[in-house]
Amino acid sequence: MKMNKNIILIIVFIFVNSVVLYAQSNLPHLEKHGDRIQLYVHKSPFLILGGELGNSTASNVSYTKPFWPVFKSMGLNTILMPVYWELIEPSENKFDFTSVDSLLADARKNNIKLVLLWFGTWKNSMSSYVPEWVKTNSQKYPRTKDNQNKSQEILSVFSTSTLDADRHAFSKLMQHINLIDKVENTVIMVQVENEIGMLPTAREFSNVANKAFESEIPASLKSFLINNSSKLVPQLKTKWEGNGKKVTGNWSTVFGTGIETDEIFQAWYYASYANQVAVAGKKEYDIPMYVNAALPRKGRMPGEYPSAGPLPHLLNIWQIAAPSIDIFSPDFYNPDIQYWCDLYTVNDNPLFIPEIQLSESCAARDFFLFGHYKSLGFSPFSIENANGKVKTALANSYSVLKLTDSLYLQKTFLNMDGVYLNKGDSGQQIRMGNYLVTIDHELKLPWHSGLKDSTWPASGALIIQISENEFAIAGTGIVATFENIDKNKVANFSSIDEEYRNGLGKQMVRRLNGDESHQGRHVRIVSGEYQLQKIKLYNSPRNIE
Ligand code: DGJ
């Protein structure tokens, strides 16, 4: 029997559409449950145990090749990898994705996911990754001008030709990822640009920039100030309120004069630009997109640090002007992690750490960032350079986290927190249900041979209260004690089970007791060891007759 041509066409149409719809509904995305935002990959929550490649490492596929099995052996499940505008569009509108394809194939072979870093118009403030045909046409792609009217080798945010060229290239990239990856989902997120930030002044001073600076503030900002001013981050709030809470007028009228206002203004335009790039990309392939920031050193003024990037004091500006950017992330090359993370985890911004300086302490900090801030991911920078102690430590801590992630990712645990401790830090007290858990550095034990050492290894732990009397602790170098908050009850250990220790995996389960728990007095993870321990408590009355 001959089938009617129209019926065949309809069947093919339905089939193609359902494949597309199936793929779309499965795409990596963010989901919010309660106050927690998580990354979902193939419909399951996903924890990024990552590492970012050094800037030039992905420019040659054969250079990168030997690293993939190493990354796999270290337990990395994700690599953050640059895609260079200059290499994918060497001549205008001629795209070459062969290197992206090969890198993606190598990642897949090693069961590693990718976060792509779009090195487009800006990379660390500068514009060194734009193609030669952009670099050499400053007429069409204008540079910024500082307050001395001096041109900088940085592309201006006020050029529509530059924006068009960038978003065209980015949308081609995302179209290509859609084509090759919509079912497998090796690419799980994309970073738009890299560490956007204005130098050496807080804003641009070209004629176009000056004109925009003298214009009325954008309508969406005005409406935010009218309706949502309670959501202003402290620095913006002080600035705006101190200037009389005005909602109409140009930037100086609303925020006052000075370099802080210059920075707010420039941030608005950077954010709108990044947003338009993200919108163009998401139109082709809608997966989560984020921007990252270089954190200023203490005491530096706008213009002295890469200004106007997605920094905490500008978070509202970025959130309003860039609604298609899902996450605003800090890069860590300074030690004040808690200070900055507290500032980043406001206004529904989930924490994701795309870069942190590679060192042995990463293998303790990760527990803290996952536990305390429920970070979506953690990624030391220039991961291919991890060797010796750093590599072993990171591999061990990622193995522990991998075993913990079924607990970590579920929505049903009662409480979760994390600590990070160095020599000189006080122990942390954490309230979990009916218990007060005290976690301290293991080297503080009075009999520890390392107590008097001049430096101590960093220690860290993630603690999860699984049910009323059950806990899991993953980490390194800590001692934990449990108290019942009811003074009439004494918390004791029913059992402490070691589920992982230093690369020995699940087969190395020991029941810890005796010396290992100080005869039932505490939970301990020795410094230099990485463990997951499951703890069960019981309570006895304080005054047994
Ligand atoms: C932060 C940047 O985002 C990275 O690309 C890299 O340049 C590091 N700094 C430092 O090397």
XYZ file of C-alpha atoms and ligand atoms in Angstrom:
556
model
C 0.000 0.000 0.000
C 1.371 3.389 -0.956
C 1.419 5.881 1.868
C 0.153 9.323 1.112
C 3.108 11.763 0.701
C 1.501 14.251 3.096
C 1.173 11.647 5.833
C 4.866 10.769 5.516
C 5.761 14.445 5.736
C 3.612 14.871 8.844
C 5.227 11.831 10.518
C 8.736 13.115 9.710
C 7.754 16.569 10.994
C 6.408 15.154 14.274
C 9.491 12.961 14.723
C 11.976 15.793 14.090
C 10.069 18.114 16.400
C 9.834 15.625 19.210
C 13.597 14.955 19.003
C 14.213 18.720 19.173
C 11.764 19.177 22.059
C 13.192 16.202 23.921
C 16.701 17.605 23.549
C 15.593 21.074 24.625
C 13.822 19.905 27.767
C 16.970 17.975 28.673
C 19.398 20.804 28.188
C 21.613 21.801 31.111
C 19.758 24.371 33.202
C 19.477 25.870 36.661
C 16.689 24.870 39.038
C 15.674 26.532 42.252
C 14.417 24.468 45.181
C 13.755 26.471 48.319
C 16.590 28.942 48.506
C 19.025 26.658 46.715
C 19.868 26.943 43.028
C 21.456 23.926 41.388
C 22.800 23.034 37.984
C 20.935 20.193 36.271
C 22.492 18.076 33.553
C 20.363 15.394 31.907
C 17.645 16.203 34.438
C 19.864 15.397 37.444
C 21.634 17.819 39.763
C 25.292 18.113 38.876
C 28.237 19.241 40.999
C 31.142 20.717 39.041
C 34.398 19.215 40.337
C 36.370 21.195 37.854
C 39.579 22.752 36.726
C 40.218 25.608 34.317
C 42.807 25.347 31.580
C 45.573 27.937 31.323
C 44.768 30.605 28.774
C 46.694 29.226 25.782
C 46.343 25.508 26.476
C 43.292 24.901 24.276
C 44.777 26.675 21.246
C 46.317 23.465 19.949
C 44.446 20.198 20.178
C 47.612 18.067 20.231
C 49.030 20.146 23.055
C 45.896 19.505 25.134
C 45.537 15.810 24.204
C 47.811 14.210 26.813
C 46.116 16.093 29.627
C 42.629 14.557 29.280
C 43.458 11.145 30.820
C 45.324 12.962 33.596
C 42.246 15.052 34.337
C 40.160 11.920 34.388
C 42.546 10.209 36.791
C 42.342 13.257 39.067
C 38.580 12.813 39.305
C 37.717 16.046 37.496
C 34.264 15.837 35.999
C 34.444 19.216 34.201
C 37.053 21.282 32.398
C 36.611 25.008 31.886
C 38.080 25.640 28.468
C 38.565 28.853 26.471
C 37.159 29.265 22.971
C 39.116 31.983 21.218
C 37.333 34.383 18.898
C 40.561 34.951 16.914
C 40.809 31.218 16.171
C 37.201 30.367 15.364
C 36.665 33.349 13.036
C 40.092 34.044 11.534
C 38.512 35.930 8.609
C 35.278 37.799 8.886
C 32.299 35.448 8.729
C 34.487 32.397 7.966
C 34.162 30.044 10.900
C 36.386 27.145 11.808
C 35.167 24.902 14.601
C 37.517 21.965 13.986
C 39.505 22.551 17.169
C 36.308 22.912 19.242
C 35.076 19.622 17.755
C 38.285 17.745 18.563
C 38.516 19.109 22.092
C 34.911 18.167 22.698
C 35.537 14.650 21.346
C 38.547 14.244 23.679
C 36.509 15.462 26.631
C 33.760 12.972 25.801
C 36.209 10.084 25.487
C 37.281 10.813 29.048
C 33.790 11.326 30.345
C 34.471 14.970 31.173
C 31.996 17.837 30.783
C 32.980 21.253 29.460
C 32.298 24.827 30.437
C 33.242 27.012 27.489
C 34.871 30.373 28.169
C 34.098 32.877 25.436
C 37.270 34.904 24.992
C 35.536 37.538 22.869
C 35.655 41.326 23.033
C 37.292 41.376 26.464
C 39.693 39.091 28.280
C 40.964 40.579 31.568
C 39.892 44.092 30.524
C 41.937 43.971 27.310
C 40.846 42.983 23.802
C 43.735 40.746 22.825
C 41.571 37.800 21.701
C 39.615 39.627 19.004
C 40.511 38.502 15.440
C 43.093 40.414 13.433
C 40.399 41.825 11.145
C 38.884 43.490 14.219
C 42.221 44.539 15.746
C 43.332 46.295 12.582
C 40.125 48.195 11.894
C 39.899 50.740 14.682
C 37.694 52.911 12.496
C 34.943 50.319 12.601
C 35.826 48.807 15.980
C 36.770 51.833 18.110
C 39.019 51.781 21.185
C 38.232 53.253 24.564
C 39.484 56.680 25.521
C 40.593 57.566 29.022
C 40.058 60.913 30.758
C 43.173 62.330 29.037
C 41.617 61.517 25.650
C 44.233 58.785 25.233
C 43.161 55.666 23.307
C 43.621 52.305 25.011
C 43.989 48.978 23.215
C 40.586 48.017 24.641
C 37.466 47.890 22.491
C 34.786 50.379 23.414
C 31.526 49.098 24.860
C 29.714 51.871 22.983
C 30.246 50.444 19.488
C 27.370 48.606 17.828
C 29.736 47.258 15.146
C 31.825 45.581 17.840
C 28.754 44.230 19.615
C 27.345 42.934 16.324
C 30.605 41.231 15.412
C 30.994 39.633 18.848
C 27.419 38.391 19.117
C 27.516 37.108 15.561
C 30.578 34.998 16.338
C 29.167 33.872 19.673
C 25.818 32.903 18.194
C 27.624 30.876 15.493
C 29.529 29.091 18.247
C 26.340 28.306 20.153
C 24.596 27.221 16.958
C 27.458 24.815 16.387
C 27.285 23.467 19.956
C 23.572 22.945 19.463
C 24.296 20.965 16.307
C 26.886 18.662 17.845
C 25.911 18.482 21.502
C 22.204 18.882 22.132
C 21.746 15.222 22.954
C 24.995 14.384 24.722
C 25.299 17.691 26.650
C 29.050 17.655 27.072
C 28.950 21.456 27.220
C 27.076 22.348 30.389
C 27.635 26.107 30.792
C 29.227 29.041 29.036
C 31.145 32.003 30.377
C 30.479 35.209 28.455
C 33.733 37.197 27.960
C 36.387 36.986 30.686
C 36.915 39.325 33.628
C 35.373 42.369 31.994
C 36.746 45.500 33.646
C 37.673 49.054 32.696
C 41.223 50.416 32.942
C 42.939 52.845 33.551
C 39.923 55.029 34.319
C 36.615 54.011 35.865
C 34.705 54.748 32.661
C 35.209 55.574 29.009
C 35.531 59.211 27.966
C 34.901 59.166 24.211
C 32.299 61.587 22.845
C 29.726 58.783 22.611
C 30.471 57.710 26.178
C 30.262 61.271 27.489
C 26.941 61.771 25.713
C 25.544 58.584 27.286
C 26.842 59.726 30.662
C 24.901 62.976 30.345
C 21.706 61.176 29.293
C 18.768 60.105 31.451
C 19.437 56.821 33.312
C 17.812 53.788 31.617
C 14.108 53.139 32.306
C 14.676 49.682 33.842
C 17.148 51.137 36.342
C 14.721 53.891 37.195
C 11.932 51.413 37.763
C 14.208 49.271 39.992
C 15.063 52.313 42.098
C 11.372 53.149 42.458
C 10.103 49.629 43.210
C 12.988 47.574 44.572
C 15.374 49.897 46.332
C 15.315 47.593 49.389
C 17.285 45.112 47.268
C 20.154 47.549 46.693
C 23.521 46.219 47.849
C 24.981 48.351 50.672
C 27.474 50.442 48.650
C 24.936 51.351 45.956
C 22.293 52.047 48.580
C 24.564 54.442 50.479
C 25.560 56.205 47.299
C 22.016 56.544 46.003
C 20.422 57.465 49.337
C 23.267 59.843 50.157
C 22.507 61.660 46.950
C 18.830 62.143 47.816
C 17.188 58.979 46.366
C 16.603 60.598 42.989
C 15.056 58.464 40.259
C 15.233 60.791 37.298
C 18.078 62.610 35.650
C 21.467 61.658 34.293
C 23.990 59.436 36.066
C 25.524 62.240 38.139
C 22.117 63.603 39.106
C 20.945 60.215 40.366
C 24.154 58.860 41.930
C 26.205 62.019 42.541
C 29.478 62.986 40.937
C 32.746 61.069 41.302
C 34.552 57.962 40.170
C 32.047 55.649 41.886
C 29.331 57.008 39.607
C 31.658 56.658 36.624
C 32.019 52.996 37.516
C 28.265 52.451 37.975
C 27.655 53.995 34.548
C 30.326 51.883 32.840
C 29.034 48.748 34.588
C 25.585 49.346 33.141
C 26.971 49.393 29.607
C 29.268 46.415 30.130
C 26.355 44.437 31.573
C 24.022 45.380 28.703
C 26.682 44.366 26.198
C 27.343 40.994 27.887
C 23.590 40.498 28.079
C 23.131 41.044 24.365
C 25.927 38.576 23.620
C 24.264 36.039 25.956
C 20.830 36.630 24.386
C 22.234 35.979 20.911
C 23.909 32.780 22.125
C 20.906 31.512 24.058
C 18.710 32.040 21.030
C 20.795 29.356 19.331
C 21.335 27.157 22.344
C 19.832 27.915 25.701
C 22.143 26.743 28.465
C 23.265 28.601 31.616
C 25.628 31.522 31.081
C 27.723 33.399 33.606
C 30.263 36.207 33.844
C 33.341 36.300 36.086
C 35.086 39.133 37.918
C 38.613 40.065 38.923
C 38.320 41.078 42.579
C 39.940 44.385 43.551
C 42.642 44.518 46.180
C 41.679 46.311 49.374
C 41.966 50.080 49.273
C 42.054 50.374 45.468
C 39.786 52.946 43.839
C 37.721 52.530 40.643
C 40.116 52.898 37.730
C 42.986 51.445 39.770
C 41.483 47.977 39.478
C 39.584 46.505 36.504
C 36.432 48.523 37.191
C 32.769 48.072 36.413
C 32.891 44.274 36.132
C 30.366 42.005 37.884
C 31.621 43.012 41.332
C 29.461 42.756 44.473
C 29.099 46.527 44.868
C 27.662 46.630 41.329
C 25.596 43.461 41.543
C 22.208 45.201 41.142
C 23.443 47.074 38.091
C 24.590 43.842 36.459
C 21.443 41.954 37.450
C 19.124 44.587 36.028
C 21.068 45.249 32.837
C 21.934 41.600 32.205
C 18.878 39.440 32.992
C 20.094 36.707 30.614
C 23.266 36.202 32.607
C 22.453 33.516 35.169
C 25.416 33.749 37.534
C 27.862 36.466 38.597
C 31.057 34.808 39.767
C 34.189 35.774 41.673
C 37.668 34.589 40.619
C 39.899 33.975 43.628
C 43.501 35.056 43.697
C 43.280 36.515 47.193
C 42.692 34.847 50.534
C 39.504 36.619 51.699
C 37.231 33.934 50.351
C 34.520 34.152 52.975
C 34.343 37.956 52.777
C 33.772 37.877 49.014
C 31.502 34.840 48.926
C 29.188 36.472 51.479
C 28.931 39.467 49.151
C 28.246 37.321 46.082
C 25.538 35.137 47.605
C 22.791 37.760 47.792
C 19.785 38.580 45.593
C 19.443 34.959 44.460
C 22.902 34.812 42.926
C 24.169 31.231 43.285
C 27.857 30.745 43.967
C 30.057 29.283 41.261
C 33.854 29.506 41.491
C 35.231 29.350 37.946
C 38.778 30.232 39.011
C 40.792 29.862 42.172
C 44.557 29.913 42.466
C 45.923 26.389 42.176
C 47.484 25.277 45.459
C 47.241 22.474 47.982
C 44.771 24.559 50.000
C 42.226 24.139 47.175
C 41.785 20.595 48.458
C 40.471 22.003 51.767
C 38.710 25.126 50.501
C 36.463 23.134 48.181
C 34.790 21.409 51.165
C 34.043 24.785 52.716
C 32.682 26.343 49.523
C 30.452 23.392 48.712
C 29.271 22.961 52.291
C 28.793 26.520 53.435
C 27.725 28.221 50.191
C 26.339 25.237 48.273
C 28.539 26.247 45.403
C 27.571 24.893 41.978
C 31.186 24.172 41.267
C 34.830 24.688 42.047
C 37.658 25.041 39.583
C 41.349 25.726 40.263
C 43.043 27.703 37.500
C 45.690 26.220 35.149
C 44.733 22.746 36.237
C 47.127 21.131 33.752
C 49.966 22.432 35.951
C 48.813 20.521 39.011
C 51.511 18.101 40.022
C 53.075 16.443 43.031
C 51.325 17.158 46.306
C 48.764 19.550 44.808
C 47.604 16.997 42.278
C 47.325 14.203 44.840
C 45.521 16.403 47.347
C 43.013 17.635 44.783
C 42.438 14.139 43.405
C 41.745 12.895 46.931
C 39.421 15.702 47.871
C 37.482 15.346 44.602
C 37.163 11.596 45.202
C 35.700 12.267 48.627
C 33.341 14.862 47.191
C 32.269 12.491 44.445
C 31.259 9.935 47.063
C 29.485 12.650 48.995
C 27.677 14.144 46.053
C 24.665 11.832 46.174
C 24.061 13.201 49.676
C 25.066 16.730 48.768
C 22.844 16.979 45.748
C 19.692 15.523 47.242
C 16.990 17.849 48.471
C 16.174 15.835 51.548
C 19.096 16.263 53.949
C 18.345 18.360 57.008
C 21.370 20.676 57.155
C 24.657 21.265 55.418
C 27.627 23.487 56.214
C 31.363 23.718 55.702
C 34.520 24.971 57.399
C 37.989 26.040 56.308
C 40.673 26.345 58.992
C 44.273 27.442 59.163
C 46.761 27.881 61.998
C 45.485 30.603 64.324
C 41.801 30.183 63.402
C 39.296 29.409 66.128
C 37.194 26.286 65.856
C 33.772 26.708 64.245
C 30.524 25.921 66.021
C 27.644 24.865 63.834
C 24.091 24.281 65.035
C 22.511 21.286 63.327
C 19.096 20.187 64.596
C 19.471 19.327 68.276
C 23.246 19.322 68.094
C 26.018 21.833 68.357
C 28.912 20.573 66.266
C 32.359 22.013 66.960
C 34.926 21.554 64.215
C 38.544 22.478 64.794
C 41.935 22.023 63.135
C 43.350 18.591 63.857
C 46.780 19.981 64.726
C 45.244 21.662 67.782
C 45.022 18.309 69.539
C 47.360 18.803 72.507
C 49.306 15.609 71.803
C 49.735 16.279 68.064
C 53.376 16.130 66.957
C 52.745 18.980 64.497
C 51.231 21.324 67.087
C 54.358 23.465 67.329
C 55.095 23.513 63.576
C 55.385 27.019 62.146
C 52.983 26.278 59.310
C 50.013 23.989 59.324
C 48.340 22.436 56.316
C 44.944 23.983 55.582
C 42.042 21.902 56.771
C 38.450 21.857 55.622
C 35.253 19.896 55.927
C 31.755 19.622 54.625
C 29.215 18.360 57.117
C 25.755 17.091 56.286
C 23.022 16.230 58.760
C 21.343 13.355 56.954
C 18.629 12.675 59.521
C 18.060 13.628 63.149
C 20.960 11.544 64.502
C 22.964 10.794 61.345
C 25.752 12.882 59.867
C 28.342 12.693 57.115
C 31.650 14.540 57.310
C 33.916 14.823 54.301
C 37.208 16.625 54.556
C 40.772 16.756 55.747
C 42.592 17.641 58.966
C 39.720 18.201 61.357
C 38.365 17.129 64.720
C 34.626 17.314 65.337
C 32.711 16.982 68.576
C 28.955 16.839 69.058
C 26.943 18.282 71.946
C 23.221 17.988 72.492
C 21.760 21.461 72.977
C 19.580 19.995 75.705
C 21.904 20.174 78.696
C 20.202 17.108 80.208
C 21.361 14.943 77.336
C 24.818 13.774 76.337
C 25.506 13.026 72.662
C 27.526 9.849 72.068
C 28.640 7.932 69.005
C 26.723 4.792 68.101
C 29.129 4.313 65.227
C 31.641 6.088 63.000
C 32.194 4.471 59.624
C 34.972 5.456 57.272
C 33.745 5.221 53.696
C 36.742 6.606 51.900
C 40.355 7.229 52.701
C 43.137 8.606 50.498
C 42.425 7.074 47.139
C 41.485 3.703 48.615
C 37.868 4.115 47.666
C 34.804 2.350 48.846
C 36.503 -0.957 49.565
C 38.417 0.705 52.413
C 35.552 0.874 54.871
C 36.668 0.750 58.482
C 34.615 0.985 61.614
C 36.451 3.766 63.451
C 36.724 3.488 67.191
C 39.433 3.328 69.851
C 42.368 5.650 69.120
C 40.768 6.744 65.825
C 37.861 8.341 67.703
C 39.778 9.094 70.903
C 37.828 6.255 72.539
C 34.472 7.598 71.352
C 35.088 11.268 72.147
C 35.427 12.795 68.701
C 35.424 12.361 64.951
C 38.849 12.898 63.447
C 40.261 13.172 59.960
C 44.036 13.232 60.063
C 45.819 16.105 58.262
C 47.014 14.976 54.876
C 44.236 12.376 54.724
C 40.957 12.858 52.879
C 38.018 10.965 54.247
C 34.312 10.558 54.206
C 32.931 9.372 57.531
C 29.334 8.536 58.422
C 28.365 9.141 62.017
C 25.441 7.859 64.042
C 24.657 9.423 67.424
C 22.637 8.403 70.436
C 21.856 10.453 73.514
C 22.027 9.414 77.139
C 20.640 11.279 80.126
C 23.295 13.471 81.734
C 22.706 12.291 85.309
C 22.541 8.509 85.184
C 21.777 7.213 88.717
C 42.264 35.591 35.807
C 41.867 35.349 34.386
O 40.481 35.236 34.290
C 42.547 34.130 33.808
O 42.201 33.992 32.468
C 44.039 34.251 34.005
O 44.508 35.326 33.281
C 44.312 34.406 35.491
N 43.683 35.560 35.989
C 45.758 34.610 35.943
O 46.701 34.039 35.243
